[in-house]
Coordinates of N, CA, C and O and ligand atoms in Angstrom, one line a residue:
X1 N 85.3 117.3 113.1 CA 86.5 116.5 113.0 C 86.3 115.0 112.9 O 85.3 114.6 113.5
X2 N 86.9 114.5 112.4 CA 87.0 113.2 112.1 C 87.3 112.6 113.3 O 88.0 113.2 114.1
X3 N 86.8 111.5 113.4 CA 86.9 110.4 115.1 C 88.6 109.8 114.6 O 89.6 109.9 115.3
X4 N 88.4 109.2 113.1 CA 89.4 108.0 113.5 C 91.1 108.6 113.8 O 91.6 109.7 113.9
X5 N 91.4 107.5 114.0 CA 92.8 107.6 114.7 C 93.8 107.1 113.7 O 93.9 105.9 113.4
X6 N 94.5 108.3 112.9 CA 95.8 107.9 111.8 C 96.9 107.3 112.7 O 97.4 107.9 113.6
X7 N 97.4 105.8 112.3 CA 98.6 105.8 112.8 C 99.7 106.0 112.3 O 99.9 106.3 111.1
X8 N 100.8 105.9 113.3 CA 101.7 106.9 113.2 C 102.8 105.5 113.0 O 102.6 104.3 113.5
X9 N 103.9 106.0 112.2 CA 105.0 105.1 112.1 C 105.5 104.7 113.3 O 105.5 105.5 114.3
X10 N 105.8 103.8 113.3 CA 106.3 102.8 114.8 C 105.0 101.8 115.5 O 105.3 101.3 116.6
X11 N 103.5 101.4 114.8 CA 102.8 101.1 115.0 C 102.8 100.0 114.1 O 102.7 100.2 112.9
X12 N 102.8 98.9 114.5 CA 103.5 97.6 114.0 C 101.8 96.8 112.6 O 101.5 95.8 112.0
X13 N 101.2 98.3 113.0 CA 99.8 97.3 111.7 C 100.6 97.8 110.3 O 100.7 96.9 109.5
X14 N 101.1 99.1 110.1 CA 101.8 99.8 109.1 C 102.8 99.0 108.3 O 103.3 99.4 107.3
X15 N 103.0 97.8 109.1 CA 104.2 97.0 108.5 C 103.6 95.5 107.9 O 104.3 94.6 107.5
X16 N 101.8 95.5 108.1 CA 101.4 94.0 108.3 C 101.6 94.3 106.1 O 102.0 95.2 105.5
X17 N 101.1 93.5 105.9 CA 100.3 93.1 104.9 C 98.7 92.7 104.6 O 98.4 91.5 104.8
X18 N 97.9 93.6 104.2 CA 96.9 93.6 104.0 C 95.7 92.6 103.2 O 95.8 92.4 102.0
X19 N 94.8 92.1 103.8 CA 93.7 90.9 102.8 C 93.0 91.8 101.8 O 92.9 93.0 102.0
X20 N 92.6 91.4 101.0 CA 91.4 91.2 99.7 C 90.0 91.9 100.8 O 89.8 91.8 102.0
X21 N 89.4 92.6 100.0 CA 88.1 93.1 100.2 C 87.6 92.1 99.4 O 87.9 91.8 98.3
X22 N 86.3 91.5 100.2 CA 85.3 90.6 99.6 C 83.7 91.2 99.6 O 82.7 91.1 98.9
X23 N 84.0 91.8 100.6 CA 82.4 92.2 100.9 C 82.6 93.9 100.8 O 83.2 94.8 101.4
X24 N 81.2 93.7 99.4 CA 81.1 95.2 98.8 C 79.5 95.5 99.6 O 78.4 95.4 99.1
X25 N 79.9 96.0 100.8 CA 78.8 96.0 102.0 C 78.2 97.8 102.1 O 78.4 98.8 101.3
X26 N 77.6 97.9 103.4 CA 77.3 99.2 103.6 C 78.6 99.8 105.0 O 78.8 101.0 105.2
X27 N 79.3 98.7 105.6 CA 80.1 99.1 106.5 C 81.2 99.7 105.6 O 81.6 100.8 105.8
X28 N 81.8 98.7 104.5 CA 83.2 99.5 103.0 C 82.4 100.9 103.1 O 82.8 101.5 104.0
X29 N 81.6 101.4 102.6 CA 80.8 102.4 102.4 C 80.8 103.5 103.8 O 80.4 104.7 103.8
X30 N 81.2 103.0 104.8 CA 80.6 104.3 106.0 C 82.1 104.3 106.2 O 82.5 105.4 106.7
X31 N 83.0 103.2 106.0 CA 84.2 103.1 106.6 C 85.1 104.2 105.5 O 85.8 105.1 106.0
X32 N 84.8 103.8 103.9 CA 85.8 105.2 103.0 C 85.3 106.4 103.2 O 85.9 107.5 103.3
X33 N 83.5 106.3 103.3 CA 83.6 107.6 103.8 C 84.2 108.4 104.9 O 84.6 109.6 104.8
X34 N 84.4 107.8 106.1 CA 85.1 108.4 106.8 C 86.8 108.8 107.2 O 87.4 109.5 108.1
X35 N 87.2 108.0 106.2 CA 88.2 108.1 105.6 C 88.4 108.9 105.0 O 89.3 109.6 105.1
X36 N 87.6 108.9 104.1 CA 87.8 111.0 103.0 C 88.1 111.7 103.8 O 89.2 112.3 103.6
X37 N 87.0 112.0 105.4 CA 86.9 112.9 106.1 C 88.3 112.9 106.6 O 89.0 113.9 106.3
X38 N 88.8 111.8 107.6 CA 89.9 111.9 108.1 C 90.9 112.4 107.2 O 91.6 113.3 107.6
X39 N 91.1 111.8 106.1 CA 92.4 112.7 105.3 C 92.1 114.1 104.9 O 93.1 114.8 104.8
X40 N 90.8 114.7 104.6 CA 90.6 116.1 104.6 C 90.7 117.2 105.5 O 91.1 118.4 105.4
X41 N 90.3 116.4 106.6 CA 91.2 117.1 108.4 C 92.4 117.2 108.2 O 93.0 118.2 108.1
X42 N 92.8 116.2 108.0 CA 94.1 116.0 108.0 C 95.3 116.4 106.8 O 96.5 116.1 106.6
X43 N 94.6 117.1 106.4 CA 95.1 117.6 105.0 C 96.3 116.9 104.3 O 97.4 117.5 104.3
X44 N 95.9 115.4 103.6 CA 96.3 114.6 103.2 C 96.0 114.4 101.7 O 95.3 115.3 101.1
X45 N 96.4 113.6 101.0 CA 95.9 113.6 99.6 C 95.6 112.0 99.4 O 94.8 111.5 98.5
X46 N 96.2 111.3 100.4 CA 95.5 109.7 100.1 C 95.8 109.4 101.6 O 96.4 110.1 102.4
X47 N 94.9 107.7 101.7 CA 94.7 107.3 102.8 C 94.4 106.2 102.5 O 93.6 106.1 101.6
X48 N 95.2 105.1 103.0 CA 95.7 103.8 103.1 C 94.8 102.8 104.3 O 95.2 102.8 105.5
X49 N 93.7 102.2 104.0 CA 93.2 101.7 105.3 C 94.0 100.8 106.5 O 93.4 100.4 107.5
X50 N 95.3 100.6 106.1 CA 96.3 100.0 107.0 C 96.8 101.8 108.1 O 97.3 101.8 109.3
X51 N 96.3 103.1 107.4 CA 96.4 103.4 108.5 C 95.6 103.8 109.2 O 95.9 104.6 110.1
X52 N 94.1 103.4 109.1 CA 94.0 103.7 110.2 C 93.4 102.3 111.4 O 92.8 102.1 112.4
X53 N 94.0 101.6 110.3 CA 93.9 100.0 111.6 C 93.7 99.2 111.1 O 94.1 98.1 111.2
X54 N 92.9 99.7 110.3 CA 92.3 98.1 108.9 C 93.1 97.7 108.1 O 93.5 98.3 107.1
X55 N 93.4 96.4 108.5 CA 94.5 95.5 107.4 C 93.6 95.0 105.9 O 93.7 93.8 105.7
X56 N 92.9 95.7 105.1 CA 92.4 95.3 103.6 C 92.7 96.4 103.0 O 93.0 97.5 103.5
X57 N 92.7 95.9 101.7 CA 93.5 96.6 100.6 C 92.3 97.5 100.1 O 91.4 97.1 99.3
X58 N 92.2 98.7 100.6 CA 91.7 99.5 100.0 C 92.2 100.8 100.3 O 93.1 100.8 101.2
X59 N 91.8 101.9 99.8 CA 92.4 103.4 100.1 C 91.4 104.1 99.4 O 90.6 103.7 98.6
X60 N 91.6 106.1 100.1 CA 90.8 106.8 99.3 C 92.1 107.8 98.9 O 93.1 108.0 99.7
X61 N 92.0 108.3 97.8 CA 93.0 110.0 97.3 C 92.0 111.3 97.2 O 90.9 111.1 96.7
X62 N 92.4 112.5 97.6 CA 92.0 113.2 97.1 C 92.4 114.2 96.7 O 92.6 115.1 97.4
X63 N 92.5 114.3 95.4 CA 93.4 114.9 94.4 C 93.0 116.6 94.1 O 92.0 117.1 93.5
X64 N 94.0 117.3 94.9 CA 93.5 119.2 94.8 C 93.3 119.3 92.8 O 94.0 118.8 91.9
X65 N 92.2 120.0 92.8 CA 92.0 120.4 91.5 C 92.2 121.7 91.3 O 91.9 122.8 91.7
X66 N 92.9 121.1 90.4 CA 94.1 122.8 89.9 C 93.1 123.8 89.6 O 92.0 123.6 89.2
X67 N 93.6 125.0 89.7 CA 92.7 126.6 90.0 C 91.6 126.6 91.1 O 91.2 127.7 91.3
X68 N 91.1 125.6 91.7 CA 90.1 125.5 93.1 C 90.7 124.8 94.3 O 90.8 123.6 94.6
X69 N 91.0 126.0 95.0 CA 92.2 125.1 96.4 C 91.1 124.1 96.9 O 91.5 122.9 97.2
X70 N 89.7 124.4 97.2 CA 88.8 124.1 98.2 C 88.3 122.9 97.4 O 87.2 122.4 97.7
X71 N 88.9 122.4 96.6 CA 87.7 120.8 95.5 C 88.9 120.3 95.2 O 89.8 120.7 94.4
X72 N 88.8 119.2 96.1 CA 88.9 117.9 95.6 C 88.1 116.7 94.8 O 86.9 116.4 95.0
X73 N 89.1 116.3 93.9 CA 88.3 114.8 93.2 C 88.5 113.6 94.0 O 89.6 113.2 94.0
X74 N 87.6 113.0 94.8 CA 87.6 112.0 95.6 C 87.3 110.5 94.6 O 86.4 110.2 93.8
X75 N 88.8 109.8 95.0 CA 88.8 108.4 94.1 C 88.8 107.4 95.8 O 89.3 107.8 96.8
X76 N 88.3 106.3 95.7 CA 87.6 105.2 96.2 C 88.1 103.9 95.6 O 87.4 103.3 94.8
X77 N 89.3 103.6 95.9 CA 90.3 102.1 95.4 C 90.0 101.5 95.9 O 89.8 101.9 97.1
X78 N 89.7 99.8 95.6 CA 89.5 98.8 96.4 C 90.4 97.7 95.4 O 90.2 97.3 94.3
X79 N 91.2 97.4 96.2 CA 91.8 95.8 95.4 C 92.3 96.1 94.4 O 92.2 95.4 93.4
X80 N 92.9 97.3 94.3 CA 94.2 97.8 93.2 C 94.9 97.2 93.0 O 95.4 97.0 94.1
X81 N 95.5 96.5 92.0 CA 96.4 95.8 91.3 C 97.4 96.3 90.1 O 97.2 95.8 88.9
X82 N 98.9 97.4 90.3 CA 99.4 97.7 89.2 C 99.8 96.6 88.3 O 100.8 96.0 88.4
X83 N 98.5 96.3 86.8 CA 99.3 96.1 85.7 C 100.5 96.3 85.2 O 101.3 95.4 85.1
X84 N 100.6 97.6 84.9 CA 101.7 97.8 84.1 C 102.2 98.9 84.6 O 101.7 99.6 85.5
X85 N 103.3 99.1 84.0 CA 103.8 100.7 84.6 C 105.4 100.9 83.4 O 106.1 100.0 83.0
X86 N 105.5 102.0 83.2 CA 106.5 102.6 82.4 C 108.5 102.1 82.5 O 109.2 101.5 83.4
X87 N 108.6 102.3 81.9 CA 110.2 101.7 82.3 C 110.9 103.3 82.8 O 111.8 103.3 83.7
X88 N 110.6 104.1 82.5 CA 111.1 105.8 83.4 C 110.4 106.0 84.9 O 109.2 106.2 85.0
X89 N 111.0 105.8 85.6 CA 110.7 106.7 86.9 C 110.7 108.3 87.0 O 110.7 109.0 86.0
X90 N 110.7 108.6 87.8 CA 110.2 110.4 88.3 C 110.1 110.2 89.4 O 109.5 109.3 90.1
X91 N 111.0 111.5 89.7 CA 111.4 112.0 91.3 C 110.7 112.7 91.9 O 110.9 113.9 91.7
X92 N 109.9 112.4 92.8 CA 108.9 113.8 93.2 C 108.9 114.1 94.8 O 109.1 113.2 95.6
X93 N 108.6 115.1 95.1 CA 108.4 115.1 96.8 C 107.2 114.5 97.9 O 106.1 115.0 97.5
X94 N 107.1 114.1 98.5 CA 106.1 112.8 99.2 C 106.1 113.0 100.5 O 107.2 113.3 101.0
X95 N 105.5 112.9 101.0 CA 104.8 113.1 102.1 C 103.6 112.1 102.8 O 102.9 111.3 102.1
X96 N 103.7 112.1 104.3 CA 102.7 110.6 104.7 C 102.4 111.3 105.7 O 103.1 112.1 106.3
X97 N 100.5 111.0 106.3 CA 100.2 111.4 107.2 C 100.7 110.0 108.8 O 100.5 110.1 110.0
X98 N 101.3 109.0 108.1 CA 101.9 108.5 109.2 C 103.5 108.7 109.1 O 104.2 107.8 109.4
X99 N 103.9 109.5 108.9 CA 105.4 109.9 108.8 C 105.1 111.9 109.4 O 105.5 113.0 108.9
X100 N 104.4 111.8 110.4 CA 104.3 113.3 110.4 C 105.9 114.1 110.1 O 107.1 113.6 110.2
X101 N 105.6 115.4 109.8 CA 106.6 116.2 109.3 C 107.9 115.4 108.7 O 109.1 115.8 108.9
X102 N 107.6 114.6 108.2 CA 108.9 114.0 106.9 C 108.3 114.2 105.1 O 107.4 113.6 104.5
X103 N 109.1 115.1 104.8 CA 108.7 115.0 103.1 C 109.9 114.3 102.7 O 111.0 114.6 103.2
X104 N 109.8 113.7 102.0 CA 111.4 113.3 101.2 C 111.1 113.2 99.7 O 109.9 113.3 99.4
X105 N 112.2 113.1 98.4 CA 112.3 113.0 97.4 C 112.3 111.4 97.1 O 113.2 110.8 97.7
X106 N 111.3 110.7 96.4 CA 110.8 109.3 96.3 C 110.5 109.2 94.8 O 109.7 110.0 94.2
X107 N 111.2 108.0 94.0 CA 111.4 107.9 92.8 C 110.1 106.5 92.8 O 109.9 105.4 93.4
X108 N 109.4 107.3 91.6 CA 107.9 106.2 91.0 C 108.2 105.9 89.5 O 109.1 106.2 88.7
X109 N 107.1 105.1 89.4 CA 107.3 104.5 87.9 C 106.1 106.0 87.3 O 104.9 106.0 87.8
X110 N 106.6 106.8 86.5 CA 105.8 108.0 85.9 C 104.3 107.7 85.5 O 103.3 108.3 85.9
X111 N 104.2 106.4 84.6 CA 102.9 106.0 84.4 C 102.5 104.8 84.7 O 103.5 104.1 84.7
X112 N 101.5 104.3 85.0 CA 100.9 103.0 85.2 C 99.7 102.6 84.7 O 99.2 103.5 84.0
X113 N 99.0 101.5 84.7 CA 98.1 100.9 84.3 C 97.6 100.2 85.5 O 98.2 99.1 85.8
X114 N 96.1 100.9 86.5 CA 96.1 100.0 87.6 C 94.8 99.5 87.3 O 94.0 100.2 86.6
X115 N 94.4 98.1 87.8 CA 93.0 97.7 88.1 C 92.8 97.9 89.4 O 93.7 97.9 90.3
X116 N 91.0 98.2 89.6 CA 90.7 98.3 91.1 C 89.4 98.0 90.7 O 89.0 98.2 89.5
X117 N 88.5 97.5 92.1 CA 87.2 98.0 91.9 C 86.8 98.8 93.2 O 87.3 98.7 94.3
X118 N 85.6 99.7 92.7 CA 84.7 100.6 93.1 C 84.3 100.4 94.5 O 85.0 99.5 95.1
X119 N 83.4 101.0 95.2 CA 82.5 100.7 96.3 C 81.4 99.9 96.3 O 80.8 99.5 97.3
X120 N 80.9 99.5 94.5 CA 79.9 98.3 94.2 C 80.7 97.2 94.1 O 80.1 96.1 94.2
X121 N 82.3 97.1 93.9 CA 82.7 95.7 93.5 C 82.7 95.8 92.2 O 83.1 94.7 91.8
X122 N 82.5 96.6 91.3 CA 82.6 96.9 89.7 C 84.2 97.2 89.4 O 84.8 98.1 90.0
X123 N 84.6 96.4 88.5 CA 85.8 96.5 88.1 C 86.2 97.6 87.3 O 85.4 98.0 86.4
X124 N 87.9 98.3 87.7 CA 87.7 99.4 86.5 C 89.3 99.3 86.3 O 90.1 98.6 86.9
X125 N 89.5 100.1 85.0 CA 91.0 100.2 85.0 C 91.3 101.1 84.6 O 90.4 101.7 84.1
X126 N 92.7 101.7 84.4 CA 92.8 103.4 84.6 C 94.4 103.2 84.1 O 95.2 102.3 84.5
X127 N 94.8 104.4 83.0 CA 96.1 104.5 82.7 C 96.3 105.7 83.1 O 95.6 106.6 82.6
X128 N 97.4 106.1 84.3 CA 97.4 107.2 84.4 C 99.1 107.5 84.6 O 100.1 106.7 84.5
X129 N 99.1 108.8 84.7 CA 100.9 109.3 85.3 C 100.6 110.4 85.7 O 99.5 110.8 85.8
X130 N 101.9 111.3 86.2 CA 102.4 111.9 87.0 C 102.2 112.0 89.0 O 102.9 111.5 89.9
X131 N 101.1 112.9 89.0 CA 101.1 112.6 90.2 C 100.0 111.9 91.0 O 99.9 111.6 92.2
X132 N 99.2 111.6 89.7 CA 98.1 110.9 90.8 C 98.7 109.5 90.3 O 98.4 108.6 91.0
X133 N 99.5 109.1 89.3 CA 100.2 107.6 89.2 C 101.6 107.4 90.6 O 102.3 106.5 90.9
X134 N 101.5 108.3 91.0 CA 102.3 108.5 92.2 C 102.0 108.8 93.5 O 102.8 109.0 94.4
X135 N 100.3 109.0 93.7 CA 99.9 109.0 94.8 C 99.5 107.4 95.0 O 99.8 106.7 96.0
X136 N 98.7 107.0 93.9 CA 98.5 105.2 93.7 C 99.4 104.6 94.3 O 99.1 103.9 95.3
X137 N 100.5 104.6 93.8 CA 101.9 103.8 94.2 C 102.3 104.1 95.5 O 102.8 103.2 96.2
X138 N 102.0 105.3 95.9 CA 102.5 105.4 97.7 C 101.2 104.7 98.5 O 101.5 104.2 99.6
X139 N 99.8 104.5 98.1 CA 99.0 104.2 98.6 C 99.0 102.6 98.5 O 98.8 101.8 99.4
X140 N 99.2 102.4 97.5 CA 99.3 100.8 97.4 C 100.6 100.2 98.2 O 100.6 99.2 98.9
X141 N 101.8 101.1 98.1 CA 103.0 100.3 99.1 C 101.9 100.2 100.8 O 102.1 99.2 101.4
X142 N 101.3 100.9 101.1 CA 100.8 101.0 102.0 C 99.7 99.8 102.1 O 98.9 99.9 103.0
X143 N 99.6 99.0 101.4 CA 98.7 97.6 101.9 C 99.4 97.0 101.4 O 98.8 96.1 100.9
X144 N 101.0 96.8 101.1 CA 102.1 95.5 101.3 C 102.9 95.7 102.7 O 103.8 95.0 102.9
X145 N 102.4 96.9 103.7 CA 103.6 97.2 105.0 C 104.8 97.9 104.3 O 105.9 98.0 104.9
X146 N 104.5 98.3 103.3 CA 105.9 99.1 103.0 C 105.4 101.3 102.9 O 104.3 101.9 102.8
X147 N 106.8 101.6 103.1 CA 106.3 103.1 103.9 C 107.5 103.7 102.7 O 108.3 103.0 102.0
X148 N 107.2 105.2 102.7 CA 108.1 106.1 101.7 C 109.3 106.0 102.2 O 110.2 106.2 101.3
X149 N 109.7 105.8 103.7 CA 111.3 105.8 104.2 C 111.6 104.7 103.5 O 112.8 104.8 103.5
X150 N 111.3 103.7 103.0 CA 111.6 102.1 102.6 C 112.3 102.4 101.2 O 112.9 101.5 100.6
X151 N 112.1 103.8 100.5 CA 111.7 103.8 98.8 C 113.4 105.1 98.9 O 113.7 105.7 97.9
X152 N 114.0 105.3 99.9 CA 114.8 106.2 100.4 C 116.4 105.6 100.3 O 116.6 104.5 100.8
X153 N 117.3 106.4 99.9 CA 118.9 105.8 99.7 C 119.0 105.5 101.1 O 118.5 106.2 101.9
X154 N 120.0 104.2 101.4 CA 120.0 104.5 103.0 C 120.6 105.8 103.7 O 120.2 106.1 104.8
X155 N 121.6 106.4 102.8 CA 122.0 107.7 103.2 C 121.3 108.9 103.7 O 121.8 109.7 104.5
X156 N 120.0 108.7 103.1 CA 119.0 109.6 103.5 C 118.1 109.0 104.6 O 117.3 109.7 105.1
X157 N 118.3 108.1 104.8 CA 117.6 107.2 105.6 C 118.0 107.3 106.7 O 117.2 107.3 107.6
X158 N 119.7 107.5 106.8 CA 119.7 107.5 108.2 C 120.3 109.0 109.0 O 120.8 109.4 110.1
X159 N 120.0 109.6 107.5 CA 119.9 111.4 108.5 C 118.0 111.4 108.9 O 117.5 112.2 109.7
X160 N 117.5 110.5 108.5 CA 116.4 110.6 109.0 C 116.1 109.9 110.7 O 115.1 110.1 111.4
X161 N 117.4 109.0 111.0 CA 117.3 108.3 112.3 C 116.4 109.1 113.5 O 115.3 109.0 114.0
X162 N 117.0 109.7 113.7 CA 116.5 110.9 114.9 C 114.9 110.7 114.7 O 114.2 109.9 115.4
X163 N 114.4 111.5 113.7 CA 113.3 111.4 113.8 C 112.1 110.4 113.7 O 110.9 110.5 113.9
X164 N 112.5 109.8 113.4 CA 112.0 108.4 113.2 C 112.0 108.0 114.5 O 110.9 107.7 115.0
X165 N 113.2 107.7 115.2 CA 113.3 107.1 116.5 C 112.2 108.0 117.9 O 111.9 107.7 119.0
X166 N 112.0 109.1 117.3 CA 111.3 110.0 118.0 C 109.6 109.7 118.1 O 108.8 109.7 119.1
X167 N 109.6 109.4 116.6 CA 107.8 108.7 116.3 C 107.8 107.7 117.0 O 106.9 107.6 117.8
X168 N 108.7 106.5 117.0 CA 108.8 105.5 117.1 C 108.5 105.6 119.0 O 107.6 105.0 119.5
X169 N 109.4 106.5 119.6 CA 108.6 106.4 120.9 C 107.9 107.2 121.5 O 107.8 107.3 122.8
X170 N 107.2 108.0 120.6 CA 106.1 109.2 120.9 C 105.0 107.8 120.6 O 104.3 107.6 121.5
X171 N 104.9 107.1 119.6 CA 104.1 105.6 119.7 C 103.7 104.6 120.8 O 102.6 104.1 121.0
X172 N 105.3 104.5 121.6 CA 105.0 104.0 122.4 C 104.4 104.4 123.6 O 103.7 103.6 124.3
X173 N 104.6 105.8 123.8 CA 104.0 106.1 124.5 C 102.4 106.5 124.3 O 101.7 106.2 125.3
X174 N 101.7 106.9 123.4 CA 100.9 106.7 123.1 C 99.7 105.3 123.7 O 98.6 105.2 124.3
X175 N 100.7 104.5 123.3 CA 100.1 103.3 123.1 C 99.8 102.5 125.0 O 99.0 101.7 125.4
X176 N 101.0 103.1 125.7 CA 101.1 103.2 126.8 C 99.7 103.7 127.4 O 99.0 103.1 128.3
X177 N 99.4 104.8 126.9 CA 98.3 106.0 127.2 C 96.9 105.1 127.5 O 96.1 104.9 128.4
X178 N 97.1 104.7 126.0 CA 95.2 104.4 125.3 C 94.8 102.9 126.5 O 93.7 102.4 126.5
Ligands
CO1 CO1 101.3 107.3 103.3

């Protein structure tokens, strides 16, 4: 099992805003890998380095490949920047391993155009849509401090109070703990 520690909504790093990766080192390198790990325990599809403490803008996804439950495609974002993106949105269901048991319906832009570079620091760019252009976008709100409840009508927002207020002091206490 994976060491690191996902945080959980009500954990005030989740809301920072995230620096630039400058150093394309061997620590970026032991740090995403372990990050794959943690979201593959965790049976996650992306991972946001704001959660698990690190305020820079990078993230890993790992995307189930259709007809092989057991393989994932592991992508390695650093310093993603959406270009462009479609004028149609799409409504899809979403899920956060810092939002334990909340799925909600969260409207994305269908396609985008993102830049990022690699784990060398090599620049790339990628036109994609449906759902891996909608895992990007949940992952990137996630190095501006913004969360899937933020992307939610407030109506739905505040049938979600309860639970939220629940994380919020299962957090504190937590934090009491450590
Ligand atoms: Co998330």
């Amino acid at each position: 099992m994976s060491k690191m520690k996902i945080r959980i909504y009500g954990d005030p790093v989740l809301r920072q805003v995230s620096e630039d990766v400058t150093e394309f080192d061997e620590e970026l390198q032991k740090v995403t890998t372990e990050m794959v790990a943690a979201m593959i325990d965790n049976e996650g599809v992306g991972l946001a380095a704001p959660q698990v403490g690190i305020l820079e803008r990078f993230l890993v996804i790992g995307l189930p490949v259709e007809g092989d439950e057991d393989k994932r495609r592991i992508f390695v974002i650093i310093n993603p920047e959406i270009l462009e993106h479609s004028e149609e949105s799409v409504i899809g269901e979403e899920g956060c391993l810092s939002l334990p048991d909340i799925t909600e319906d969260v409207s994305r832009y269908n396609s985008i155009k993102v830049r990022f570079q690699d784990i060398f620091g090599e620049f790339h760019e990628i036109a994609t849509e449906g759902y891996f252009a909608r895992v990007i976008q949940h992952e990137t709100d996630h190095l501006e401090g913004v969360l899937l409840v933020d992307r939610i009508s407030p109506l739905k927002r505040s049938l979600l109070r309860g639970k939220l207020k629940r994380l919020r002091e299962q957090q504190k206490e937590i934090n009491v703990k450590a």
